[in-house]
Amino acid sequence: MSATLAADEALARRRAAGERVLSMASGEIGLPVLPALADRLAAAATENAYGSVPGSPALRTAVAGYWERRGMPVDPDLVVAGPGSKSLLFAVLLAIGGDVIVPVPSWVSYAAQARLVGARPIPVPIRPGQGGVPDPTRLREAVADARASGRRPRAVIVTVPDNPTGTIASEATVRELAATARELDLIVVSDEIYGDLVYDGSAPAVSPALHAPERTVVTTGLTKNLAVGGWRTGVARLPDGEPGRALHTRLVAVASQIWSSPPAPVQAAAAYAFGEPPEVVERVAASRRLHETVVRAVAARFTAVGAKLHPVAATCYLYPDFEPLRDHLADAHGVHDGDALAALFSERYGIGVLPASAFGEPGRPLRIRAATSHFYGETAERRTAALEAADPPALPWIRESVDRVGEALADLTGRADLAGLAGPADLTGAQVPSALAPHP
Amino acid sequence: MSATLAADEALARRRAAGERVLSMASGEIGLPVLPALADRLAAAATENAYGSVPGSPALRTAVAGYWERRGMPVDPDLVVAGPGSKSLLFAVLLAIGGDVIVPVPSWVSYAAQARLVGARPIPVPIRPGQGGVPDPTRLREAVADARASGRRPRAVIVTVPDNPTGTIASEATVRELAATARELDLIVVSDEIYGDLVYDGSAPAVSPALHAPERTVVTTGLTKNLAVGGWRTGVARLPDGEPGRALHTRLVAVASQIWSSPPAPVQAAAAYAFGEPPEVVERVAASRRLHETVVRAVAARFTAVGAKLHPVAATCYLYPDFEPLRDHLADAHGVHDGDALAALFSERYGIGVLPASAFGEPGRPLRIRAATSHFYGETAERRTAALEAADPPALPWIRESVDRVGEALADLTGRADLAGLAGPADLTGAQVPSALAPHP
């Protein structure tokens, strides 16, 4: 079971039972649908034909335009749409065959999907701060070892920008990964679902498709930039050239046997979104600003208590490392690893986070992933207000969540004096606030 | 690549190129969305959360009611919704593991899906007229052989009512299949997507879930009864008891890694549909009547020229056998098998049908599957008129398609004298009509 989806469901049950829980487990984007986008879906409600397996020509043409505007033109016939980029990643792995190199840490589903298709995931650590890209040097060693022992690695997955670390691998790292993949004859599967959520517009994430165009499959979707995860819509960009076209043929065959075609009404709305009219561009920009301000506010709470954190450059994720606090966590809470740390967040503070182990990290790292995308409000009104606010962390409901994280961290680390520091809100008075009481 | 989807796309290309083609290849239902159903989808266009992996409680409760009204009550917690029953069948096979017995003939995707999940399909013929259910006697032999050779058959797929034959296995056959599955410790995967399209309401298809409730997974959807194939919505009913609940857990885990959850707006509409308010019941009844009248008109054309056809009792499919015409087909057209026969229909008459080989039939049977579900008109207005007509085959555009089949069959069999017989329309005059001219 997907760890993020399982965590979300567990938190939803607790909330339904009356508990005051704060979800930082899944990266589901808690924002409303852009009204113009919902209108497009509603207008397409009478569309009921299967249509083309890889998606309608209108959708594939719009997606090709989306990539062309990012310096990655593509023949619309090499675009494949599916019910979510997750589904496409699964089908791509099935169509490629062979074992799969996954970065460590990386999104919960890559390794699980590899196992489901009968492949073995081969974990390769990232370089510090270069989230989502297996260290090319260690990639070379791991593939040599795997091949020496009779395994058949055929693909390497990368995530730019990265989940869970919120970092973006540098162009140098991506270029080196691309060259190594070519040297090792690996297909690069580049998950770029966070591509539009890079905070600094002058420093976009670099796709391996620019450096190894003949062997890179790119996937993205509307789940993260337009908050329509529940619509299930993703797209893949296949490489040109004979091997890429052969892979396209296999991918479409797999798609035809698993899901037939993406939901037709959603395709119509997605074609509009990938066309990026001004209102869509504005909404994505507003979401990006919102994520950035809230992530920065929360990041400050983690660093204030001494957790280490690579600067978050994209997404709505923080991946703090409590290693500097290892002794205190052991002494005060009997916590020796990320799993126990995540359990403590959940049980003592009612805050759902995921441990490093969910992202494939071995050993006993004191790392967790915390997503801020559920902070924007429980109602459409609040969420819209969050999108429109000049200073979102100053909104009372967002401030409350950020403060709650700060208070939990202060209690956790025995630094109650720091609870209110480095955030937009100050805690006055020396009393431990009620939110610090152990969670029922 | 799915043979039905591939055939549809090929025909669509020919039509776009200006050819006059008649699609009888795929069973996509050429009918409009019930307006009230489209309204529900449109009203749910702002729903963008993933929600629960197996589908919303509202949807699962509605689906449980649907099955309860058919004498098959189920705990809503054992209902799993997905993006199409095709997706669910794939995930069920993956969750079960092991090899899979498939009936011969059977729907194009079962064997393909089994191969995709790394299993081997084990073909077992049906008994004559008992479409969709592997002959229990031969099933026992096949499983014994497979186990003796080290294979691990774990599931048997049945289709009631059946695609491609349009027949419904008798209760005796289903009961015997269920008993044999229990004896052999096989899980029964019962595809009941045509369950609402049984012409005779007093003789519904019998589900193996009634005879082997502890080991039968049932799947269905809204694709066939409400013509929303392009919406991608299916549901599965898992068996109660410990093994069934364990399978449910595995199925939900697989679903969480492949598609996360069914599209949220579609779930809202599906919950309404599975609740079966009067207008939905009426629409399904009208569709059923339409299918029946058109299938009967077309069936008469096939039998008039001497093809054999088991009485069609459900669906919109005919599976005629041209064996009695083997000598003529060989002499006049050089046709010796179903593939050549289907090619002749396509090339000479512009009529798309599928050969028996697409349904896993070995050897050189002169059988094809012909679907009538594209006959209802090219526009929403005509399709609605077809639904509302007292005598649909008398509508000019349906009559034209039925006549075209009759004329093709007359030419094919050298029985031009029979072209107009047994149908609602008469061909007067001895001249070969223009539709008989070889197709460009």
CSV table of C-alpha atoms in Angstrom, one decimal, chain A residues 286-287 289-294 297 375-376 385-400 402 424:
chain,number,residue,atom,x,y,z
A,286,ALA,CA,0.1,31.8,-7.2
A,287,SER,CA,0.3,28.2,-6.0
A,289,ARG,CA,4.3,31.5,-4.3
A,290,LEU,CA,2.0,30.0,-1.7
A,291,HIS,CA,4.1,26.8,-1.4
A,292,GLU,CA,7.3,28.8,-1.1
A,293,THR,CA,6.2,31.1,1.6
A,294,VAL,CA,4.7,28.4,3.8
A,297,ALA,CA,8.0,29.5,7.4
A,375,PHE,CA,-2.0,23.9,5.5
A,376,TYR,CA,-4.0,26.1,3.2
A,385,ALA,CA,-7.8,33.3,0.4
A,386,ALA,CA,-4.5,31.6,0.9
A,387,LEU,CA,-3.8,31.7,-2.9
A,388,GLU,CA,-4.6,35.4,-3.0
A,389,ALA,CA,-2.9,36.5,0.2
A,390,ALA,CA,0.1,38.8,0.1
A,391,ASP,CA,1.6,37.0,3.1
A,392,PRO,CA,0.0,33.6,3.4
A,393,PRO,CA,1.8,32.5,6.6
A,394,ALA,CA,0.1,35.5,8.4
A,395,LEU,CA,-3.4,34.1,7.7
A,396,PRO,CA,-4.7,32.8,11.1
A,397,TRP,CA,-5.3,29.2,10.0
A,398,ILE,CA,-1.9,28.8,8.3
A,399,ARG,CA,-0.2,30.6,11.2
A,400,GLU,CA,-1.9,28.2,13.6
A,402,VAL,CA,3.0,26.6,11.4
A,424,PRO,CA,5.8,34.8,11.5
